[in-house]
């Protein structure tokens, strides 16, 4: 069995009152790195190791300019996001359960980055493929 991991941006939140109170730039706005609907595919095999490269060039679908999206051809995934999801990406690429007992399907996880004033919410899915 061969495994891939699909990462999809399902929502973006913004808490302007928290930015006003706590951020150096009180009008920082929403996350500029990701867009709702962005899709990324991670692979890890003898020819390609997206995990090792921080997800650089894993973007497969976006409505924005790919060069401006983290995980696109120009920049790896945001460090705040990578810190929050990398363990799930790694587990999925190894064929492991991402969140057994918590989610309806053990190959799926809903997670978000740790930016408390403008979190981005992702769906992480392990994809099983026959070799």
mmCIF file of N, CA and C in Angstrom:
data_model
loop_
_atom_site.group_PDB
_atom_site.id
_atom_site.type_symbol
_atom_site.label_atom_id
_atom_site.label_comp_id
_atom_site.label_asym_id
_atom_site.label_seq_id
_atom_site.Cartn_x
_atom_site.Cartn_y
_atom_site.Cartn_z
ATOM 1 N N UNK A 1 0.847 -1.181 0.000
ATOM 2 C CA UNK A 1 0.000 0.000 0.000
ATOM 3 C C UNK A 1 0.889 1.240 0.000
ATOM 4 N N UNK A 2 0.494 2.210 -0.766
ATOM 5 C CA UNK A 2 1.190 3.488 -0.854
ATOM 6 C C UNK A 2 0.277 4.554 -0.249
ATOM 7 N N UNK A 3 0.861 5.560 0.417
ATOM 8 C CA UNK A 3 0.053 6.571 1.098
ATOM 9 C C UNK A 3 0.442 7.978 0.673
ATOM 10 N N UNK A 4 -0.558 8.814 0.554
ATOM 11 C CA UNK A 4 -0.377 10.246 0.343
ATOM 12 C C UNK A 4 -1.210 10.942 1.401
ATOM 13 N N UNK A 5 -0.965 12.224 1.585
ATOM 14 C CA UNK A 5 -1.782 13.009 2.505
ATOM 15 C C UNK A 5 -2.286 14.232 1.760
ATOM 16 N N UNK A 6 -3.590 14.439 1.873
ATOM 17 C CA UNK A 6 -4.240 15.601 1.261
ATOM 18 C C UNK A 6 -4.566 16.602 2.361
ATOM 19 N N UNK A 7 -4.178 17.836 2.131
ATOM 20 C CA UNK A 7 -4.409 18.928 3.075
ATOM 21 C C UNK A 7 -5.277 19.963 2.365
ATOM 22 N N UNK A 8 -6.419 20.313 2.960
ATOM 23 C CA UNK A 8 -7.346 21.257 2.342
ATOM 24 C C UNK A 8 -7.686 22.370 3.321
ATOM 25 N N UNK A 9 -7.602 23.624 2.874
ATOM 26 C CA UNK A 9 -8.024 24.754 3.706
ATOM 27 C C UNK A 9 -9.550 24.795 3.671
ATOM 28 N N UNK A 10 -10.177 24.603 4.843
ATOM 29 C CA UNK A 10 -11.642 24.594 4.878
ATOM 30 C C UNK A 10 -12.237 25.861 5.481
ATOM 31 N N UNK A 11 -11.419 26.673 6.161
ATOM 32 C CA UNK A 11 -11.943 27.917 6.734
ATOM 33 C C UNK A 11 -10.785 28.804 7.181
ATOM 34 N N UNK A 12 -11.069 30.087 7.235
ATOM 35 C CA UNK A 12 -10.132 31.070 7.790
ATOM 36 C C UNK A 12 -10.922 31.939 8.754
ATOM 37 N N UNK A 13 -10.354 32.212 9.894
ATOM 38 C CA UNK A 13 -11.001 33.057 10.903
ATOM 39 C C UNK A 13 -10.178 34.319 11.093
ATOM 40 N N UNK A 14 -10.832 35.339 11.604
ATOM 41 C CA UNK A 14 -10.157 36.596 11.916
ATOM 42 C C UNK A 14 -10.793 37.176 13.166
ATOM 43 N N UNK A 15 -9.958 37.554 14.119
ATOM 44 C CA UNK A 15 -10.411 38.151 15.361
ATOM 45 C C UNK A 15 -9.794 39.540 15.478
ATOM 46 N N UNK A 16 -10.410 40.552 14.811
ATOM 47 C CA UNK A 16 -9.833 41.897 14.784
ATOM 48 C C UNK A 16 -9.710 42.522 16.169
ATOM 49 N N UNK A 17 -10.619 42.170 17.080
ATOM 50 C CA UNK A 17 -10.524 42.737 18.433
ATOM 51 C C UNK A 17 -9.259 42.259 19.144
ATOM 52 N N UNK A 18 -8.853 41.014 18.885
ATOM 53 C CA UNK A 18 -7.610 40.510 19.470
ATOM 54 C C UNK A 18 -6.402 41.165 18.798
ATOM 55 N N UNK A 19 -6.479 41.387 17.493
ATOM 56 C CA UNK A 19 -5.382 42.066 16.804
ATOM 57 C C UNK A 19 -5.241 43.497 17.314
ATOM 58 N N UNK A 20 -6.363 44.179 17.502
ATOM 59 C CA UNK A 20 -6.340 45.554 18.030
ATOM 60 C C UNK A 20 -5.662 45.603 19.393
ATOM 61 N N UNK A 21 -5.986 44.634 20.228
ATOM 62 C CA UNK A 21 -5.484 44.621 21.599
ATOM 63 C C UNK A 21 -4.036 44.162 21.712
ATOM 64 N N UNK A 22 -3.644 43.157 20.921
ATOM 65 C CA UNK A 22 -2.361 42.500 21.168
ATOM 66 C C UNK A 22 -1.317 42.598 20.067
ATOM 67 N N UNK A 23 -1.699 42.821 18.838
ATOM 68 C CA UNK A 23 -0.726 42.764 17.738
ATOM 69 C C UNK A 23 0.043 44.073 17.554
ATOM 70 N N UNK A 24 1.300 43.950 17.139
ATOM 71 C CA UNK A 24 2.105 45.135 16.819
ATOM 72 C C UNK A 24 1.460 45.905 15.684
ATOM 73 N N UNK A 25 0.879 45.184 14.725
ATOM 74 C CA UNK A 25 0.099 45.805 13.657
ATOM 75 C C UNK A 25 -1.369 45.512 13.962
ATOM 76 N N UNK A 26 -2.088 46.460 14.559
ATOM 77 C CA UNK A 26 -3.468 46.206 14.975
ATOM 78 C C UNK A 26 -4.433 45.952 13.823
ATOM 79 N N UNK A 27 -3.986 46.180 12.612
ATOM 80 C CA UNK A 27 -4.826 45.916 11.437
ATOM 81 C C UNK A 27 -4.160 44.868 10.542
ATOM 82 N N UNK A 28 -3.541 43.864 11.149
ATOM 83 C CA UNK A 28 -2.812 42.840 10.395
ATOM 84 C C UNK A 28 -3.714 42.092 9.410
ATOM 85 N N UNK A 29 -4.953 41.903 9.763
ATOM 86 C CA UNK A 29 -5.899 41.250 8.858
ATOM 87 C C UNK A 29 -5.767 39.745 8.830
ATOM 88 N N UNK A 30 -6.450 39.119 7.874
ATOM 89 C CA UNK A 30 -6.454 37.658 7.791
ATOM 90 C C UNK A 30 -5.099 37.107 7.332
ATOM 91 N N UNK A 31 -4.896 35.844 7.535
ATOM 92 C CA UNK A 31 -3.667 35.170 7.127
ATOM 93 C C UNK A 31 -3.444 35.365 5.623
ATOM 94 N N UNK A 32 -2.250 35.847 5.239
ATOM 95 C CA UNK A 32 -1.967 36.049 3.822
ATOM 96 C C UNK A 32 -1.398 34.798 3.130
ATOM 97 N N UNK A 33 -1.151 33.734 3.901
ATOM 98 C CA UNK A 33 -0.454 32.566 3.356
ATOM 99 C C UNK A 33 -1.357 31.535 2.694
ATOM 100 N N UNK A 34 -2.628 31.498 3.088
ATOM 101 C CA UNK A 34 -3.536 30.451 2.618
ATOM 102 C C UNK A 34 -4.885 31.051 2.233
ATOM 103 N N UNK A 35 -5.633 30.309 1.407
ATOM 104 C CA UNK A 35 -6.949 30.719 0.947
ATOM 105 C C UNK A 35 -7.909 29.550 1.089
ATOM 106 N N UNK A 36 -9.163 29.833 1.421
ATOM 107 C CA UNK A 36 -10.148 28.756 1.475
ATOM 108 C C UNK A 36 -10.158 28.024 0.146
ATOM 109 N N UNK A 37 -10.154 26.708 0.216
ATOM 110 C CA UNK A 37 -10.160 25.888 -0.988
ATOM 111 C C UNK A 37 -8.793 25.460 -1.471
ATOM 112 N N UNK A 38 -7.717 26.027 -0.927
ATOM 113 C CA UNK A 38 -6.377 25.569 -1.313
ATOM 114 C C UNK A 38 -6.252 24.081 -0.989
ATOM 115 N N UNK A 39 -5.632 23.332 -1.901
ATOM 116 C CA UNK A 39 -5.436 21.893 -1.701
ATOM 117 C C UNK A 39 -3.960 21.569 -1.922
ATOM 118 N N UNK A 40 -3.431 20.727 -1.049
ATOM 119 C CA UNK A 40 -2.035 20.301 -1.089
ATOM 120 C C UNK A 40 -1.986 18.774 -1.037
ATOM 121 N N UNK A 41 -1.065 18.175 -1.779
ATOM 122 C CA UNK A 41 -0.857 16.726 -1.728
ATOM 123 C C UNK A 41 0.594 16.468 -1.330
ATOM 124 N N UNK A 42 0.747 15.686 -0.269
ATOM 125 C CA UNK A 42 2.070 15.300 0.230
ATOM 126 C C UNK A 42 2.356 13.858 -0.174
ATOM 127 N N UNK A 43 3.580 13.632 -0.651
ATOM 128 C CA UNK A 43 4.036 12.288 -0.984
ATOM 129 C C UNK A 43 5.381 12.059 -0.303
ATOM 130 N N UNK A 44 5.665 10.799 -0.049
ATOM 131 C CA UNK A 44 6.970 10.433 0.522
ATOM 132 C C UNK A 44 7.343 9.072 -0.038
ATOM 133 N N UNK A 45 8.286 9.087 -0.979
ATOM 134 C CA UNK A 45 8.723 7.848 -1.608
ATOM 135 C C UNK A 45 10.184 8.010 -2.054
ATOM 136 N N UNK A 46 10.674 7.046 -2.814
ATOM 137 C CA UNK A 46 12.086 7.076 -3.228
ATOM 138 C C UNK A 46 12.415 8.273 -4.114
ATOM 139 N N UNK A 47 11.419 8.822 -4.818
ATOM 140 C CA UNK A 47 11.657 9.933 -5.738
ATOM 141 C C UNK A 47 11.309 11.300 -5.159
ATOM 142 N N UNK A 48 10.466 11.325 -4.145
ATOM 143 C CA UNK A 48 9.944 12.603 -3.654
ATOM 144 C C UNK A 48 9.682 12.514 -2.151
ATOM 145 N N UNK A 49 10.098 13.554 -1.402
ATOM 146 C CA UNK A 49 9.846 13.580 0.036
ATOM 147 C C UNK A 49 9.359 14.967 0.442
ATOM 148 N N UNK A 50 8.052 15.171 0.311
ATOM 149 C CA UNK A 50 7.459 16.468 0.631
ATOM 150 C C UNK A 50 7.531 16.790 2.116
ATOM 151 N N UNK A 51 7.520 15.766 2.960
ATOM 152 C CA UNK A 51 7.606 16.016 4.395
ATOM 153 C C UNK A 51 8.949 16.659 4.739
ATOM 154 N N UNK A 52 10.022 16.079 4.237
ATOM 155 C CA UNK A 52 11.359 16.578 4.533
ATOM 156 C C UNK A 52 11.542 18.013 4.072
ATOM 157 N N UNK A 53 10.863 18.408 3.012
ATOM 158 C CA UNK A 53 11.003 19.745 2.443
ATOM 159 C C UNK A 53 9.933 20.716 2.928
ATOM 160 N N UNK A 54 9.281 20.408 4.041
ATOM 161 C CA UNK A 54 8.315 21.329 4.644
ATOM 162 C C UNK A 54 7.110 21.617 3.762
ATOM 163 N N UNK A 55 6.819 20.695 2.858
ATOM 164 C CA UNK A 55 5.651 20.863 2.011
ATOM 165 C C UNK A 55 5.836 21.809 0.842
ATOM 166 N N UNK A 56 7.062 22.202 0.575
ATOM 167 C CA UNK A 56 7.329 23.075 -0.569
ATOM 168 C C UNK A 56 6.813 22.419 -1.847
ATOM 169 N N UNK A 57 6.063 23.168 -2.626
ATOM 170 C CA UNK A 57 5.547 22.720 -3.920
ATOM 171 C C UNK A 57 4.542 21.567 -3.807
ATOM 172 N N UNK A 58 3.777 21.524 -2.726
ATOM 173 C CA UNK A 58 2.718 20.525 -2.588
ATOM 174 C C UNK A 58 1.362 21.073 -3.028
ATOM 175 N N UNK A 59 1.287 22.358 -3.301
ATOM 176 C CA UNK A 59 0.039 22.996 -3.728
ATOM 177 C C UNK A 59 -0.414 22.423 -5.069
ATOM 178 N N UNK A 60 -1.663 21.924 -5.120
ATOM 179 C CA UNK A 60 -2.189 21.382 -6.370
ATOM 180 C C UNK A 60 -3.433 22.128 -6.843
ATOM 181 N N UNK A 61 -4.022 22.949 -5.961
ATOM 182 C CA UNK A 61 -5.231 23.677 -6.339
ATOM 183 C C UNK A 61 -5.342 24.957 -5.523
ATOM 184 N N UNK A 62 -5.567 26.081 -6.213
ATOM 185 C CA UNK A 62 -5.791 27.364 -5.554
ATOM 186 C C UNK A 62 -6.483 28.305 -6.524
ATOM 187 N N UNK A 63 -7.167 29.283 -5.979
ATOM 188 C CA UNK A 63 -7.779 30.336 -6.798
ATOM 189 C C UNK A 63 -6.860 31.557 -6.853
ATOM 190 N N UNK A 64 -5.791 31.521 -6.080
ATOM 191 C CA UNK A 64 -4.843 32.640 -5.985
ATOM 192 C C UNK A 64 -3.623 32.365 -6.864
ATOM 193 N N UNK A 65 -2.713 33.317 -6.899
ATOM 194 C CA UNK A 65 -1.434 33.139 -7.583
ATOM 195 C C UNK A 65 -0.627 32.113 -6.770
ATOM 196 N N UNK A 66 -0.295 30.951 -7.327
ATOM 197 C CA UNK A 66 0.438 29.921 -6.580
ATOM 198 C C UNK A 66 1.729 30.421 -5.943
ATOM 199 N N UNK A 67 2.350 31.426 -6.542
ATOM 200 C CA UNK A 67 3.601 31.955 -5.996
ATOM 201 C C UNK A 67 3.401 32.700 -4.687
ATOM 202 N N UNK A 68 2.159 33.026 -4.340
ATOM 203 C CA UNK A 68 1.879 33.750 -3.102
ATOM 204 C C UNK A 68 1.303 32.854 -2.008
ATOM 205 N N UNK A 69 1.161 31.566 -2.286
ATOM 206 C CA UNK A 69 0.577 30.620 -1.331
ATOM 207 C C UNK A 69 1.686 29.800 -0.683
ATOM 208 N N UNK A 70 1.672 29.727 0.644
ATOM 209 C CA UNK A 70 2.629 28.860 1.342
ATOM 210 C C UNK A 70 2.356 27.422 0.914
ATOM 211 N N UNK A 71 3.424 26.678 0.644
ATOM 212 C CA UNK A 71 3.268 25.323 0.124
ATOM 213 C C UNK A 71 3.247 25.290 -1.394
ATOM 214 N N UNK A 72 3.314 26.478 -1.993
ATOM 215 C CA UNK A 72 3.394 26.585 -3.444
ATOM 216 C C UNK A 72 4.834 26.429 -3.900
ATOM 217 N N UNK A 73 5.146 26.881 -5.114
ATOM 218 C CA UNK A 73 6.494 26.690 -5.644
ATOM 219 C C UNK A 73 7.551 27.625 -5.059
ATOM 220 N N UNK A 74 7.128 28.692 -4.377
ATOM 221 C CA UNK A 74 8.097 29.694 -3.907
ATOM 222 C C UNK A 74 8.399 29.640 -2.407
ATOM 223 N N UNK A 75 7.462 29.103 -1.600
ATOM 224 C CA UNK A 75 7.724 29.091 -0.153
ATOM 225 C C UNK A 75 7.112 27.863 0.511
ATOM 226 N N UNK A 76 7.819 27.317 1.509
ATOM 227 C CA UNK A 76 7.279 26.166 2.236
ATOM 228 C C UNK A 76 6.094 26.599 3.096
ATOM 229 N N UNK A 77 5.486 25.645 3.742
ATOM 230 C CA UNK A 77 4.351 25.953 4.612
ATOM 231 C C UNK A 77 4.791 26.829 5.780
ATOM 232 N N UNK A 78 3.880 27.633 6.255
ATOM 233 C CA UNK A 78 4.096 28.528 7.393
ATOM 234 C C UNK A 78 4.566 27.712 8.601
ATOM 235 N N UNK A 79 5.535 28.216 9.333
ATOM 236 C CA UNK A 79 6.088 27.479 10.479
ATOM 237 C C UNK A 79 5.052 27.247 11.571
ATOM 238 N N UNK A 80 4.128 28.175 11.772
ATOM 239 C CA UNK A 80 3.074 27.983 12.786
ATOM 240 C C UNK A 80 2.160 26.826 12.397
ATOM 241 N N UNK A 81 1.828 26.742 11.108
ATOM 242 C CA UNK A 81 1.008 25.631 10.638
ATOM 243 C C UNK A 81 1.802 24.331 10.709
ATOM 244 N N UNK A 82 3.038 24.350 10.199
ATOM 245 C CA UNK A 82 3.836 23.128 10.152
ATOM 246 C C UNK A 82 4.012 22.531 11.540
ATOM 247 N N UNK A 83 4.205 23.391 12.538
ATOM 248 C CA UNK A 83 4.332 22.922 13.912
ATOM 249 C C UNK A 83 3.060 22.212 14.369
ATOM 250 N N UNK A 84 1.909 22.702 13.934
ATOM 251 C CA UNK A 84 0.628 22.140 14.368
ATOM 252 C C UNK A 84 0.239 20.860 13.629
ATOM 253 N N UNK A 85 0.670 20.696 12.376
ATOM 254 C CA UNK A 85 0.169 19.563 11.587
ATOM 255 C C UNK A 85 1.208 18.534 11.175
ATOM 256 N N UNK A 86 2.477 18.825 11.315
ATOM 257 C CA UNK A 86 3.494 17.933 10.748
ATOM 258 C C UNK A 86 3.390 16.506 11.281
ATOM 259 N N UNK A 87 3.040 16.329 12.534
ATOM 260 C CA UNK A 87 2.936 14.966 13.080
ATOM 261 C C UNK A 87 1.817 14.179 12.404
ATOM 262 N N UNK A 88 0.723 14.859 12.033
ATOM 263 C CA UNK A 88 -0.379 14.189 11.346
ATOM 264 C C UNK A 88 0.004 13.847 9.907
ATOM 265 N N UNK A 89 0.737 14.751 9.260
ATOM 266 C CA UNK A 89 1.219 14.503 7.906
ATOM 267 C C UNK A 89 2.148 13.285 7.918
ATOM 268 N N UNK A 90 3.078 13.258 8.860
ATOM 269 C CA UNK A 90 4.031 12.156 8.945
ATOM 270 C C UNK A 90 3.317 10.829 9.205
ATOM 271 N N UNK A 91 2.393 10.825 10.160
ATOM 272 C CA UNK A 91 1.655 9.594 10.469
ATOM 273 C C UNK A 91 0.895 9.096 9.245
ATOM 274 N N UNK A 92 0.241 10.010 8.532
ATOM 275 C CA UNK A 92 -0.506 9.622 7.342
ATOM 276 C C UNK A 92 0.386 9.069 6.252
ATOM 277 N N UNK A 93 1.541 9.690 6.035
ATOM 278 C CA UNK A 93 2.458 9.220 4.998
ATOM 279 C C UNK A 93 3.022 7.841 5.307
ATOM 280 N N UNK A 94 3.032 7.459 6.579
ATOM 281 C CA UNK A 94 3.506 6.140 6.986
ATOM 282 C C UNK A 94 2.367 5.123 7.039
ATOM 283 N N UNK A 95 1.132 5.577 6.731
ATOM 284 C CA UNK A 95 -0.015 4.674 6.750
ATOM 285 C C UNK A 95 -0.678 4.562 8.102
ATOM 286 N N UNK A 96 -0.291 5.417 9.036
ATOM 287 C CA UNK A 96 -0.835 5.353 10.379
ATOM 288 C C UNK A 96 -2.191 6.027 10.527
ATOM 289 N N UNK A 97 -2.806 5.771 11.648
ATOM 290 C CA UNK A 97 -4.066 6.407 11.996
ATOM 291 C C UNK A 97 -3.779 7.852 12.387
ATOM 292 N N UNK A 98 -4.531 8.778 11.834
ATOM 293 C CA UNK A 98 -4.298 10.189 12.135
ATOM 294 C C UNK A 98 -4.997 10.587 13.434
ATOM 295 N N UNK A 99 -6.234 10.166 13.618
ATOM 296 C CA UNK A 99 -6.949 10.545 14.838
ATOM 297 C C UNK A 99 -8.042 9.527 15.166
ATOM 298 N N UNK A 100 -7.626 8.294 15.360
ATOM 299 C CA UNK A 100 -8.560 7.207 15.678
ATOM 300 C C UNK A 100 -9.290 7.480 16.997
ATOM 301 N N UNK A 101 -10.593 7.290 16.967
ATOM 302 C CA UNK A 101 -11.400 7.456 18.165
ATOM 303 C C UNK A 101 -11.899 8.872 18.391
ATOM 304 N N UNK A 102 -11.325 9.849 17.715
ATOM 305 C CA UNK A 102 -11.759 11.236 17.874
ATOM 306 C C UNK A 102 -12.590 11.674 16.685
ATOM 307 N N UNK A 103 -12.120 11.361 15.491
ATOM 308 C CA UNK A 103 -12.827 11.713 14.268
ATOM 309 C C UNK A 103 -13.677 10.527 13.814
ATOM 310 N N UNK A 104 -14.654 10.779 12.967
ATOM 311 C CA UNK A 104 -15.499 9.704 12.444
ATOM 312 C C UNK A 104 -14.685 8.702 11.641
ATOM 313 N N UNK A 105 -13.655 9.202 10.933
ATOM 314 C CA UNK A 105 -12.792 8.336 10.140
ATOM 315 C C UNK A 105 -11.358 8.488 10.637
ATOM 316 N N UNK A 106 -10.691 7.387 10.894
ATOM 317 C CA UNK A 106 -9.343 7.451 11.476
ATOM 318 C C UNK A 106 -8.302 8.042 10.535
ATOM 319 N N UNK A 107 -8.629 8.165 9.242
ATOM 320 C CA UNK A 107 -7.675 8.733 8.299
ATOM 321 C C UNK A 107 -7.860 10.240 8.112
ATOM 322 N N UNK A 108 -8.683 10.871 8.935
ATOM 323 C CA UNK A 108 -9.007 12.292 8.787
ATOM 324 C C UNK A 108 -8.797 13.039 10.093
ATOM 325 N N UNK A 109 -8.318 14.277 9.975
ATOM 326 C CA UNK A 109 -8.146 15.153 11.134
ATOM 327 C C UNK A 109 -8.484 16.571 10.722
ATOM 328 N N UNK A 110 -9.144 17.307 11.592
ATOM 329 C CA UNK A 110 -9.373 18.740 11.419
ATOM 330 C C UNK A 110 -8.429 19.429 12.393
ATOM 331 N N UNK A 111 -7.598 20.324 11.869
ATOM 332 C CA UNK A 111 -6.604 21.006 12.693
ATOM 333 C C UNK A 111 -6.484 22.448 12.230
ATOM 334 N N UNK A 112 -5.808 23.250 13.042
ATOM 335 C CA UNK A 112 -5.588 24.637 12.638
ATOM 336 C C UNK A 112 -4.200 25.084 13.079
ATOM 337 N N UNK A 113 -3.755 26.178 12.469
ATOM 338 C CA UNK A 113 -2.475 26.747 12.866
ATOM 339 C C UNK A 113 -2.635 27.388 14.247
ATOM 340 N N UNK A 114 -1.541 27.814 14.813
ATOM 341 C CA UNK A 114 -1.595 28.351 16.174
ATOM 342 C C UNK A 114 -1.633 29.878 16.219
ATOM 343 N N UNK A 115 -1.949 30.529 15.114
ATOM 344 C CA UNK A 115 -2.099 31.987 15.120
ATOM 345 C C UNK A 115 -3.461 32.313 15.728
ATOM 346 N N UNK A 116 -3.466 32.757 16.948
ATOM 347 C CA UNK A 116 -4.707 32.979 17.686
ATOM 348 C C UNK A 116 -5.554 34.143 17.214
ATOM 349 N N UNK A 117 -4.994 35.053 16.426
ATOM 350 C CA UNK A 117 -5.795 36.176 15.942
ATOM 351 C C UNK A 117 -6.322 35.968 14.530
ATOM 352 N N UNK A 118 -5.764 34.965 13.830
ATOM 353 C CA UNK A 118 -6.220 34.689 12.462
ATOM 354 C C UNK A 118 -5.937 33.241 12.066
ATOM 355 N N UNK A 119 -6.527 32.284 12.795
ATOM 356 C CA UNK A 119 -6.252 30.875 12.507
ATOM 357 C C UNK A 119 -6.832 30.421 11.169
ATOM 358 N N UNK A 120 -6.122 29.489 10.557
ATOM 359 C CA UNK A 120 -6.574 28.847 9.329
ATOM 360 C C UNK A 120 -6.868 27.391 9.692
ATOM 361 N N UNK A 121 -8.015 26.891 9.231
ATOM 362 C CA UNK A 121 -8.471 25.547 9.599
ATOM 363 C C UNK A 121 -8.313 24.618 8.398
ATOM 364 N N UNK A 122 -7.731 23.462 8.656
ATOM 365 C CA UNK A 122 -7.387 22.506 7.614
ATOM 366 C C UNK A 122 -8.031 21.146 7.865
ATOM 367 N N UNK A 123 -8.337 20.463 6.774
ATOM 368 C CA UNK A 123 -8.733 19.052 6.820
ATOM 369 C C UNK A 123 -7.529 18.270 6.312
ATOM 370 N N UNK A 124 -7.097 17.289 7.091
ATOM 371 C CA UNK A 124 -5.959 16.446 6.747
ATOM 372 C C UNK A 124 -6.499 15.042 6.493
ATOM 373 N N UNK A 125 -6.180 14.476 5.343
ATOM 374 C CA UNK A 125 -6.694 13.139 4.987
ATOM 375 C C UNK A 125 -5.573 12.242 4.505
ATOM 376 N N UNK A 126 -5.480 11.045 5.071
ATOM 377 C CA UNK A 126 -4.572 10.022 4.537
ATOM 378 C C UNK A 126 -5.273 9.379 3.357
ATOM 379 N N UNK A 127 -4.574 9.286 2.239
ATOM 380 C CA UNK A 127 -5.113 8.660 1.039
ATOM 381 C C UNK A 127 -4.386 7.348 0.822
ATOM 382 N N UNK A 128 -5.118 6.264 0.741
ATOM 383 C CA UNK A 128 -4.539 4.950 0.504
ATOM 384 C C UNK A 128 -4.573 4.652 -0.985
ATOM 385 N N UNK A 129 -3.455 4.238 -1.533
ATOM 386 C CA UNK A 129 -3.377 3.888 -2.957
ATOM 387 C C UNK A 129 -2.732 2.524 -3.123
ATOM 388 N N UNK A 130 -3.217 1.769 -4.058
ATOM 389 C CA UNK A 130 -2.589 0.498 -4.391
ATOM 390 C C UNK A 130 -1.296 0.771 -5.134
ATOM 391 N N UNK A 131 -0.289 -0.007 -4.881
ATOM 392 C CA UNK A 131 1.006 0.197 -5.580
ATOM 393 C C UNK A 131 0.988 -0.443 -6.933
#
